[in-house]
Coordinates of C-alpha atoms in Angstrom, one line a residue:
Chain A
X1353 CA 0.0 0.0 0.0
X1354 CA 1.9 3.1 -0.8
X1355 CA 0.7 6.4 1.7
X1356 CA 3.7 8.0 0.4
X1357 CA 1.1 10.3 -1.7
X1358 CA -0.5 11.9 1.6
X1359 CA 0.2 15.3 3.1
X1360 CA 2.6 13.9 5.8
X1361 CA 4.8 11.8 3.5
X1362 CA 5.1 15.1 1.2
X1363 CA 6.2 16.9 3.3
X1364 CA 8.9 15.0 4.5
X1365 CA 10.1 14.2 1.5
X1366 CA 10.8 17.6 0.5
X1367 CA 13.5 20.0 0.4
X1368 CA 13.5 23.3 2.9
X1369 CA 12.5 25.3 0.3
X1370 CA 9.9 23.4 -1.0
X1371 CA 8.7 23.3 3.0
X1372 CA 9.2 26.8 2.9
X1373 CA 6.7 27.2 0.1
X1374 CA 4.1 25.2 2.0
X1375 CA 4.3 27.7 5.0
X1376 CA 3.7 30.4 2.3
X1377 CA 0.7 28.9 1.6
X1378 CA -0.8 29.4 5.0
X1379 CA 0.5 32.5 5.5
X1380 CA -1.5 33.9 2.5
X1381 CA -4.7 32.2 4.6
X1382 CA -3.5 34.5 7.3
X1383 CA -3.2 37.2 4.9
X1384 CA -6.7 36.6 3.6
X1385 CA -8.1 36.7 7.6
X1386 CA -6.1 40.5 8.0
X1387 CA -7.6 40.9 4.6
X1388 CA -11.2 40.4 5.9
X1389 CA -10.7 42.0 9.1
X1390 CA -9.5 45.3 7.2
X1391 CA -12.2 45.3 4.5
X1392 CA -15.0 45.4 7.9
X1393 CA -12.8 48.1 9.4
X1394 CA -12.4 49.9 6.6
X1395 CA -16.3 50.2 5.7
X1396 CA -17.0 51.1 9.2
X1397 CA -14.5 53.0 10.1
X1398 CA -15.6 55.1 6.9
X1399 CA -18.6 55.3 8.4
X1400 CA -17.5 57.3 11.5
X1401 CA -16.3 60.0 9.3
X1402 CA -20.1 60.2 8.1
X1403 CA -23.1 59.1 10.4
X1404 CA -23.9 60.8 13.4
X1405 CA -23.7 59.9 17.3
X1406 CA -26.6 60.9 19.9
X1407 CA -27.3 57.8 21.9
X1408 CA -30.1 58.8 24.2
X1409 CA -31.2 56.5 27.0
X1410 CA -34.3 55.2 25.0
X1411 CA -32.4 54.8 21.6
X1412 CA -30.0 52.5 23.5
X1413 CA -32.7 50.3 25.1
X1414 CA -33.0 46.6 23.7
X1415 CA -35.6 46.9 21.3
X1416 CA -38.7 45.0 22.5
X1417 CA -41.3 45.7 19.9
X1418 CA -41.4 49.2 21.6
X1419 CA -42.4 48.2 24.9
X1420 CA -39.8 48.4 27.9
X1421 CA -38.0 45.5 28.3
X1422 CA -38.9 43.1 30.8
X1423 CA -35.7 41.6 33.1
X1424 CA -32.3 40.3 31.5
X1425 CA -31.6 39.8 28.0
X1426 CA -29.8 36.9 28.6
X1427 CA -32.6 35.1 29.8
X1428 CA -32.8 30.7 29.7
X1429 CA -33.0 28.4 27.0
X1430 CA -33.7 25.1 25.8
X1431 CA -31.8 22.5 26.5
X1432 CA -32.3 20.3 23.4
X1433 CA -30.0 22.5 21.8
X1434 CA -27.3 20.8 24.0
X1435 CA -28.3 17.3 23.1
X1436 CA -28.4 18.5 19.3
X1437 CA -24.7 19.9 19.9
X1438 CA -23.2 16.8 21.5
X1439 CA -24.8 14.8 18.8
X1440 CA -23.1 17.1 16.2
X1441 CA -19.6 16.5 17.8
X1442 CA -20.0 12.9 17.4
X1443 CA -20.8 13.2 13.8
X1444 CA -18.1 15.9 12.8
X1445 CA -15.4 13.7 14.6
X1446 CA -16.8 10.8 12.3
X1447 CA -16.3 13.1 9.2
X1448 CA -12.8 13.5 9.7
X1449 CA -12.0 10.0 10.1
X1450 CA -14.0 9.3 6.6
X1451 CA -12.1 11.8 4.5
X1452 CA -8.8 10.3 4.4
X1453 CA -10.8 6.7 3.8
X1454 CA -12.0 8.6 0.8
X1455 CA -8.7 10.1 -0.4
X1456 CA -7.3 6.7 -0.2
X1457 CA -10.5 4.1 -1.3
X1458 CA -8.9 3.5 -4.8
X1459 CA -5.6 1.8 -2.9
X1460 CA -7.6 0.6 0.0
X1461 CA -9.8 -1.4 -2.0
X1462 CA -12.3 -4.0 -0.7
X1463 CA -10.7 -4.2 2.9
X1464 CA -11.1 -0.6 3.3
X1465 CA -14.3 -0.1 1.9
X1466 CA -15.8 -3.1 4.4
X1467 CA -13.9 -1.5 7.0
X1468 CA -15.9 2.1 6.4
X1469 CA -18.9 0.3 6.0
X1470 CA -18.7 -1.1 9.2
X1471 CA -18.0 2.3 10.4
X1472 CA -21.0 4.0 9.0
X1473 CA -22.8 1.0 10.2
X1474 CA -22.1 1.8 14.2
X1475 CA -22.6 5.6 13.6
X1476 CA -25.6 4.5 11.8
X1477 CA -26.5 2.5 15.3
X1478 CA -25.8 5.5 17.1
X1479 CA -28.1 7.6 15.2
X1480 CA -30.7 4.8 15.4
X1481 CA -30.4 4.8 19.1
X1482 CA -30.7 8.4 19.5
X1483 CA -33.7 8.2 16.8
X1484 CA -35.3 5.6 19.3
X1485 CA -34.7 7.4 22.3
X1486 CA -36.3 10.5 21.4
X1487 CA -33.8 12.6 21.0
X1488 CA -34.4 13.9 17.8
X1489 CA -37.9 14.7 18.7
X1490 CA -38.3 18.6 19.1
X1491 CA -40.9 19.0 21.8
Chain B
X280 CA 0.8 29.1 -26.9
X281 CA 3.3 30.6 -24.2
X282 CA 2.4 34.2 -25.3
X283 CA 1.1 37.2 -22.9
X284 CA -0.5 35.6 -20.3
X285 CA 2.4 33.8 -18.6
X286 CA 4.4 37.1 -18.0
X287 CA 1.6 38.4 -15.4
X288 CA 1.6 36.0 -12.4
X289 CA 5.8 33.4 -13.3
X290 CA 8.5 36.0 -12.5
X291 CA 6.9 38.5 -9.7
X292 CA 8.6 38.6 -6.7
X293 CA 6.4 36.7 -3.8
X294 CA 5.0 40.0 -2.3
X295 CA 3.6 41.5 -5.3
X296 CA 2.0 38.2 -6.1
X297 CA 0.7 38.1 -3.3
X298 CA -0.7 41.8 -3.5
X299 CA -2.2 41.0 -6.4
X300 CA -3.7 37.8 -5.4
X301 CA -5.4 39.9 -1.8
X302 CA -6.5 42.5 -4.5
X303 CA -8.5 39.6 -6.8
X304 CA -9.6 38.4 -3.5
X305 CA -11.6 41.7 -2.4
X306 CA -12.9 41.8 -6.1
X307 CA -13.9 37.9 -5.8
X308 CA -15.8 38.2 -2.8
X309 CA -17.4 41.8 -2.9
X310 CA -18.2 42.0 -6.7
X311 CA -20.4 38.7 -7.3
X312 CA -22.0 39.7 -4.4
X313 CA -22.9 43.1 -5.8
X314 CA -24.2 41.4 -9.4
X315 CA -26.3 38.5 -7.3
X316 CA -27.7 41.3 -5.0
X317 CA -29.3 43.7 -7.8
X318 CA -30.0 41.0 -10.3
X319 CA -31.3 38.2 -8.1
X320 CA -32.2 39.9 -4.7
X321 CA -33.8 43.4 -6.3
X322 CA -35.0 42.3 -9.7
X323 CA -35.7 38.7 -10.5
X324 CA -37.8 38.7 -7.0
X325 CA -39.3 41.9 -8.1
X326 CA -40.6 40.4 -11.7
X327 CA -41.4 36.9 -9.5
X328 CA -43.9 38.9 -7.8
X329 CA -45.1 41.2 -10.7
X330 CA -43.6 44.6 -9.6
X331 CA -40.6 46.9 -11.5
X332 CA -38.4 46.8 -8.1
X333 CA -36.1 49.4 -7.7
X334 CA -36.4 51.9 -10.9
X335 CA -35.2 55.1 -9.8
X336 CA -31.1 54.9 -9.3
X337 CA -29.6 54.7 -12.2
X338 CA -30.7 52.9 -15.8
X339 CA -33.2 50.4 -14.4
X340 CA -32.1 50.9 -10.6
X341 CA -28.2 49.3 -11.3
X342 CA -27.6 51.9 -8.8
X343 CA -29.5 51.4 -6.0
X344 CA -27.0 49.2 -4.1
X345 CA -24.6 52.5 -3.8
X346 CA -27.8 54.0 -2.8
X347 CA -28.3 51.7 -0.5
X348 CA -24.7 51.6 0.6
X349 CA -25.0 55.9 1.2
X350 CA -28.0 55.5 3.5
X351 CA -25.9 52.9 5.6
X352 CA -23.0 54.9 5.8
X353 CA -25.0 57.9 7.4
X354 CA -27.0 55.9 9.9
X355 CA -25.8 55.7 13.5
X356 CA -23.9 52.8 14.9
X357 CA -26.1 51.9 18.0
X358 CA -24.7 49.8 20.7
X359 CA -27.4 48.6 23.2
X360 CA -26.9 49.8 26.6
X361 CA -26.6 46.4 28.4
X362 CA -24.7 44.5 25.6
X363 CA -21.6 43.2 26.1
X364 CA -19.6 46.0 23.7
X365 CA -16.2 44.1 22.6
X366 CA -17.9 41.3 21.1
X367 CA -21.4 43.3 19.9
X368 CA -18.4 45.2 17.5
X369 CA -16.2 42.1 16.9
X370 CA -19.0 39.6 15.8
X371 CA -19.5 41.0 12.4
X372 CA -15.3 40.8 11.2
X373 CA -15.5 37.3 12.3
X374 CA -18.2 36.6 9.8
X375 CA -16.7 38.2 7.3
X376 CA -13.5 36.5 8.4
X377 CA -15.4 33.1 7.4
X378 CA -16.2 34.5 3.6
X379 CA -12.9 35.4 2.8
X380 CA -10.8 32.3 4.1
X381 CA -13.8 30.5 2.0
X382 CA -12.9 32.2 -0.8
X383 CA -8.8 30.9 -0.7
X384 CA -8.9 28.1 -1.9
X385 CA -11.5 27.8 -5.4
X386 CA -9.2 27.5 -8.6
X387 CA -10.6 30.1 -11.1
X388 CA -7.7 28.3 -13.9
X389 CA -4.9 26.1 -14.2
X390 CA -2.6 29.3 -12.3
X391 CA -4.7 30.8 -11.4
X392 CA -5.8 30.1 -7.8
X393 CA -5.1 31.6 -4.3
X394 CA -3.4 28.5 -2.9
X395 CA -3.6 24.8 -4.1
X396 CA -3.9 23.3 -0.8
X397 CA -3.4 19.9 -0.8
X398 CA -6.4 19.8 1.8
X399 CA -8.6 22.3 -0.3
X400 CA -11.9 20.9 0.4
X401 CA -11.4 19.9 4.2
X402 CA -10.6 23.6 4.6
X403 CA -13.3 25.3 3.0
X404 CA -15.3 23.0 4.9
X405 CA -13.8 23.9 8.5
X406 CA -13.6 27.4 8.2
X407 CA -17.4 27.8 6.4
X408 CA -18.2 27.1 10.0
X409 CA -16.2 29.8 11.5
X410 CA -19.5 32.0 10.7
X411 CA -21.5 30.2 13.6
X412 CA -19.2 31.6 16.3
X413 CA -20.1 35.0 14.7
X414 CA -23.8 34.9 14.6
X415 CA -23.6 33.8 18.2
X416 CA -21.4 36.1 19.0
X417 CA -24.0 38.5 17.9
X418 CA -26.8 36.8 19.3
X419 CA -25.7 36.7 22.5
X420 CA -23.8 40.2 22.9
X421 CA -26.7 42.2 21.8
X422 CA -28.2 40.9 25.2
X423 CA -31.6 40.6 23.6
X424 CA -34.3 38.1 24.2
X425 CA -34.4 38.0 20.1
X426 CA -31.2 38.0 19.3
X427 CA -30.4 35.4 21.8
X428 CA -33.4 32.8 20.4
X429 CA -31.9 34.0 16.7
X430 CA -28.3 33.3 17.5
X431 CA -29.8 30.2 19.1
X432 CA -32.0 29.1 16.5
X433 CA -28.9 29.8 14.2
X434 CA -26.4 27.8 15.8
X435 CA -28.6 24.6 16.1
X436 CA -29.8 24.9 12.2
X437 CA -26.3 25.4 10.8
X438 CA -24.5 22.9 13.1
X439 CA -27.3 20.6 11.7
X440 CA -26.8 21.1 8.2
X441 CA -23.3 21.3 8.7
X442 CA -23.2 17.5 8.6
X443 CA -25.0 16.5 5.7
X444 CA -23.0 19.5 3.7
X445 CA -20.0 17.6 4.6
X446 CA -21.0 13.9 3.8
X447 CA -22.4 14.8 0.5
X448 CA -19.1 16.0 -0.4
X449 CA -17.5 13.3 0.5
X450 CA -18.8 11.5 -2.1
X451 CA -17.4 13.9 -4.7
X452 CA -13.9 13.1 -2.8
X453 CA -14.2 9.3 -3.1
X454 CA -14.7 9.4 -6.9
X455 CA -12.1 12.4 -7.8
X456 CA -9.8 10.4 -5.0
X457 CA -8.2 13.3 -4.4
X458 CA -9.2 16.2 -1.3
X459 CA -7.2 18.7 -3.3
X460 CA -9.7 21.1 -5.8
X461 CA -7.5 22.0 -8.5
X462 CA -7.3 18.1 -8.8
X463 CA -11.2 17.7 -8.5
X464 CA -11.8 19.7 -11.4
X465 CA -8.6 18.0 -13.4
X466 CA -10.6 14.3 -12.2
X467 CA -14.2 15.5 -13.8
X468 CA -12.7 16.8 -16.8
X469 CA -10.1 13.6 -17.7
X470 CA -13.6 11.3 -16.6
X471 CA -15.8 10.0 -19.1
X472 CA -19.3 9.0 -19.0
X473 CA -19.5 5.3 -20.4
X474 CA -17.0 5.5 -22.3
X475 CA -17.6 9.5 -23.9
X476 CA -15.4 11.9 -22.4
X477 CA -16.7 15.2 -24.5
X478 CA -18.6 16.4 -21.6
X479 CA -15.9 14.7 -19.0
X480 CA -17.8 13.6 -15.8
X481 CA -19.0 16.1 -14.3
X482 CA -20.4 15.2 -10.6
X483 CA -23.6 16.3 -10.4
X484 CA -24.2 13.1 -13.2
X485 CA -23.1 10.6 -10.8
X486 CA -23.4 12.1 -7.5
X487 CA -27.0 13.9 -7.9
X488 CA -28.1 12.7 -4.6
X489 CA -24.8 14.1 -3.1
X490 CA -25.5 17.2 -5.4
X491 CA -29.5 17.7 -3.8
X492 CA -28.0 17.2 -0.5
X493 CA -25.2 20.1 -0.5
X494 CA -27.6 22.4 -2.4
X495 CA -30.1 21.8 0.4
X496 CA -27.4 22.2 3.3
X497 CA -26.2 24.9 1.5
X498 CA -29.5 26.7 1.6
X499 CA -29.5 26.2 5.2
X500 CA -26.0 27.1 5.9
X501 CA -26.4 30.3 4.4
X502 CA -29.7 31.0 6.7
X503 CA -32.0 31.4 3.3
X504 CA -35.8 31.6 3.3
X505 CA -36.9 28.1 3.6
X506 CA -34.7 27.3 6.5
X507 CA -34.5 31.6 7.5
X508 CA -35.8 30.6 11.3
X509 CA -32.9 32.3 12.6
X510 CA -34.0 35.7 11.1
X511 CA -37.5 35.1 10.9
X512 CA -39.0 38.3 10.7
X513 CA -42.9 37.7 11.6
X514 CA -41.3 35.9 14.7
X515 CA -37.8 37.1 15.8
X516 CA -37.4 40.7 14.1
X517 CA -34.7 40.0 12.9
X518 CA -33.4 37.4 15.0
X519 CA -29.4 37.9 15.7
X520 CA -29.2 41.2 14.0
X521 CA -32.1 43.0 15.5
X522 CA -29.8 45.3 17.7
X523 CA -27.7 45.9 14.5
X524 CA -27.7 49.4 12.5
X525 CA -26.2 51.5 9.8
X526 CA -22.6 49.7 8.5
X527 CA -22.5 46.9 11.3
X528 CA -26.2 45.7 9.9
X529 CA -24.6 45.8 6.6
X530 CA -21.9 43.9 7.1
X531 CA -23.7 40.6 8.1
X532 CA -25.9 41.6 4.9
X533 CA -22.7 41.7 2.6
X534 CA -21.1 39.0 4.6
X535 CA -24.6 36.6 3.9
X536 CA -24.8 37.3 0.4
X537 CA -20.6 37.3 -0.4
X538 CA -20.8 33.7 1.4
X539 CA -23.7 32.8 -0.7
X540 CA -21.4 33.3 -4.2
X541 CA -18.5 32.0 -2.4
X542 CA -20.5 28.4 -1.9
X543 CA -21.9 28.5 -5.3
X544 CA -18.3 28.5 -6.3
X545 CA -17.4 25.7 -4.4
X546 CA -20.4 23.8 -5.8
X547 CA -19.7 24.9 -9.1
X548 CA -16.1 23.5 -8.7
X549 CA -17.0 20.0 -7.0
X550 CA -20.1 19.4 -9.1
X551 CA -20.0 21.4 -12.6
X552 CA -16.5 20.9 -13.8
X553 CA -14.8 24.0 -12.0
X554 CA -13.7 26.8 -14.1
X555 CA -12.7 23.7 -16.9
X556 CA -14.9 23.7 -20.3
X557 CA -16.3 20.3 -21.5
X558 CA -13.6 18.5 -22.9
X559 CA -15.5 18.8 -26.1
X560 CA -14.6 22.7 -26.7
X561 CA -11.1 21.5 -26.1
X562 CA -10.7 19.6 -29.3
X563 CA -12.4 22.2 -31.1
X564 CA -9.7 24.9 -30.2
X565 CA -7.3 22.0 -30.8
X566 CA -5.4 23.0 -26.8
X567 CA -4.5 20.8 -23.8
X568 CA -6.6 21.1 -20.3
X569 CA -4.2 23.3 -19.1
X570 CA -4.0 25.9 -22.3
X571 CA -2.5 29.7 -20.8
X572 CA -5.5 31.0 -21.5
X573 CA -8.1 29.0 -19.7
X574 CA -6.1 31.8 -16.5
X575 CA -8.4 34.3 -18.3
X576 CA -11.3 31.8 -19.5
X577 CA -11.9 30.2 -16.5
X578 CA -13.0 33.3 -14.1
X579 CA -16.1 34.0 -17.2
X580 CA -16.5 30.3 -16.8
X581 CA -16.5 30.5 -13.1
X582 CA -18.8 33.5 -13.3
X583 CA -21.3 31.6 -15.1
X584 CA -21.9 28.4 -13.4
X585 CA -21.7 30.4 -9.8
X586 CA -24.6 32.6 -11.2
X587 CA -26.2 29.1 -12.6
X588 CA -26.2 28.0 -9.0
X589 CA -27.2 31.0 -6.8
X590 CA -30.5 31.0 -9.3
X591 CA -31.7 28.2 -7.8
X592 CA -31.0 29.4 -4.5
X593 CA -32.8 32.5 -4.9
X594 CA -35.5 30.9 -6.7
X595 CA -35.9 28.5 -3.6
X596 CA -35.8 31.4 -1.6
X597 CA -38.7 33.1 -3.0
X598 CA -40.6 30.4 -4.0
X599 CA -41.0 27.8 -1.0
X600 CA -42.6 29.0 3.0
X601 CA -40.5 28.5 5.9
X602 CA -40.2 25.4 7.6
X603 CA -40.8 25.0 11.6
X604 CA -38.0 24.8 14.2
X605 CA -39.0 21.2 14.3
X606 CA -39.6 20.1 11.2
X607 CA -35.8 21.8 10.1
X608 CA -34.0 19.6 12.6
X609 CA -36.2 16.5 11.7
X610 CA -35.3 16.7 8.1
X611 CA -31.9 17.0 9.2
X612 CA -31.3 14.3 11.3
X613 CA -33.8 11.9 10.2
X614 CA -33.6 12.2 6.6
X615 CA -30.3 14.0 4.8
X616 CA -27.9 12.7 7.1
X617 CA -29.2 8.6 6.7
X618 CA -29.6 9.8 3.0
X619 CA -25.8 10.9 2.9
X620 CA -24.3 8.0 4.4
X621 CA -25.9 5.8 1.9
X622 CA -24.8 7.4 -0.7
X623 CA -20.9 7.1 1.2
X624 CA -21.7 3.5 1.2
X625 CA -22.6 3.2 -2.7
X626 CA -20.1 5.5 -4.0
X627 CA -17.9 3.5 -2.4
X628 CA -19.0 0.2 -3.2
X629 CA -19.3 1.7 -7.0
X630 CA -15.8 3.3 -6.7
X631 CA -14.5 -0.2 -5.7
X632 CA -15.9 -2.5 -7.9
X633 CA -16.4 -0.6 -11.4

């Protein structure tokens, strides 16, 4: 079975400035993030130069459809959105177990596609089991 | 063929390459947006539901989003009294923050791309869910009772329809073999469909249930009408943005409809043959897949699949009512994401044995 095609073998195999050239990379993804953050800053701080600024104590009250607010904003919430949460971690870890399987099927072959199939089989039994349970009911 | 067009992006030093590539990268996320806006958003709903839509800016209103763009500029910039300040003004860069690392890694050509990370669809899918900590972010620093059940509302729906977004695309990965974009589009334009490769192969043939299930996750993701609970306006106001005005507002507007092109793009690249013609139009010209000038082609190419595919979502958007807080998470979990893994399971089994 030859992994020598994945990320990690790559990189390994090549020269510093060839490693070099795969930091660049990211670095333009940081580049892109100081990018975003200066377009928004930018616009708003363009703003300043232009709108106007007289807060007055019932302009800065939380809007309520125009009645006074009753108590703290932050008020309770459901739990199911917990459950819903957890159930989402489980899934997402799955997701990045399956993506290198997929990268890699066409070497894998049958072994490794019976392997993921009994994969998706228990995270199918999971799902079936929360399905049962009530979980997934929103009440 | 190794005329003009391989001057511009071979022999620059690395900083003004990469200044050029941030520059494309403002135009590639703000500009599409713009179009989308005025000819989906303000006209095609408008003649939907018989009316002219804006008329007055400009030849038939192509103005009115710098109109609309003026008024915002001159509003104020309201910060509730009890919300939590720092994050209230931070919450709308980190959403914006999402579009734009989206936007790093779609090829528009054979050069011409951001970066070719090796990883390119595993990224776009991690950081399209950077937006989430935004919206809550908002909905919980505006210390609201309707921002908070927005942000809320939000967080559940797109973690959700995070999952069957990701699954269907793993479909697209087991048959291109390859997580890498650049090499996607390269897989669907050398495939052939029994046996004819004029059109090459692309996905949305073979993997059309992966195809319904992104387009509907994608609908989701991007908080549009049939799955808008987050925002819904005869319930919530406005749900996470209610406390929002004048640029701040706008910026979750920009950053919604930016993200919007930027997914269509991804679509367009793992299902529609990327910014590659059909192998077809190749022979024709009598070039290779990677001809010089496909750098130039491909954006038009790009253009015109992204605007293919943000059509249907805006024709979703207006066409279909919203769904209940229930019945979103039902079809979630109970149908797309069974759906998805099933079609893991067969594209594998297909991959495998044909």
């Amino acid at each position: 079975m030859n992994l020598g095609s994945g990320a990690l073998g790559e990189i390994a195999s090549r020269a510093v400035s060839d490693y070099s050239n795969f930091l660049r990379e990211y670095l333009i993804v940081g580049l892109f993030g100081v990018l975003a953050f200066a377009t928004v800053a930018t616009f708003i701080g363009l703003a300043r130069v232009f709108r106007p600024d007289r807060p007055t104590a019932a302009k800065i009250e939380n809007y309520e459809s125009g009645v006074d607010p009753v108590g703290d904003g932050w008020s309770q919430s459901q739990i199911r959105y917990y459950i819903f949460a957890l159930l989402f971690v489980m899934f997402d870890v799955e997701a990045v177990f399956i993506f290198p399987w997929a990268v890699g099927l066409e070497q894998f072959g049958v072994f490794g596609l019976v392997e993921m199939v009994i994969f998706i089989f228990i995270l199918a039994l999971g799902l079936a089991y929360a399905w049962r349970k009530g979980v997934l009911r929103w009440v | 063929m190794m005329l003009a067009v391989e001057w511009f992006w071979l022999d620059w030093p690395w900083w003004a390459d990469t200044v050029v590539r941030l520059i494309f990268a403002i135009v590639v996320v703000l500009l599409p947006a713009g179009v989308t806006v005025y000819l989906y958003l303000f006209k095609m709903v408008s003649f939907m539901q018989s009316r002219l839509g804006p008329m007055e800016a400009g030849p038939y209103g192509s103005m009115q989003l710098l109109a609309e763009v003026g008024k915002n500029l001159q509003k104020e910039d309201i910060f509730p009294a009890k919300a939590d300040r720092r994050v209230f003004a931070l919450a709308p860069y980190v959403v914006l923050l999402s579009t734009f690392l989206l936007a790093v890694v779609i090829p528009f050509g054979p050069q011409a791309t951001f970066i070719n990370l090796d990883t390119g669809v595993f990224f776009a899918l991690a950081v399209s869910s950077v937006s989430v900590v935004g919206v809550i972010m908002a909905g919980w620093a505006s210390a609201s009772k309707y921002s908070l059940l927005g942000g809320l509302r939000a967080a559940g729906q797109l973690i959700a329809y995070e999952l069957p977004l990701i699954l269907a695309v793993v479909g697209v990965v087991i048959q291109a073999g390859t997580l890498n974009l650049q090499g996607i589009v390269t897989a669907q334009t050398e495939g052939e469909i029994f046996g004819f490769g004029g059109l090459g192969n692309p996905y949305f043939f073979t993997q059309f249930i992966g195809f319904f299930i992104f387009l509907v996750a994608v609908q989701a993701e991007l908080t549009q009408v049939p799955f808008d609970m987050p925002i819904a306006e005869s319930e919530l106001v406005s749900g996470y943005m209610t406390e929002y005005s004048g640029f701040r507002f706008l910026m979750f507007f920009i950053g919604e409809f930016a993200t919007a092109n930027i997914f269509a793009f991804l679509g367009a690249t793992l299902f529609l043959g990327g910014w590659q013609v059909p192998p077809f139009v190749h022979d024709l010209l009598g070039v290779d897949a990677n001809w010089q000038y496909f750098n130039l082609i491909g954006p038009g190419v790009m253009l015109a699949k992204m605007l293919l595919l943000t059509f249907v979502v805006y024709w979703v958007r207006f066409t279909f009512p919203r769904f209940r807080e229930d019945q979103l998470q039902k079809f979630a979990w109970k149908f797309l994401i069974p759906l998805s893994l099933l079609n893991i399971a067969v594209t594998g089994a297909f991959k495998v044995w044909l």
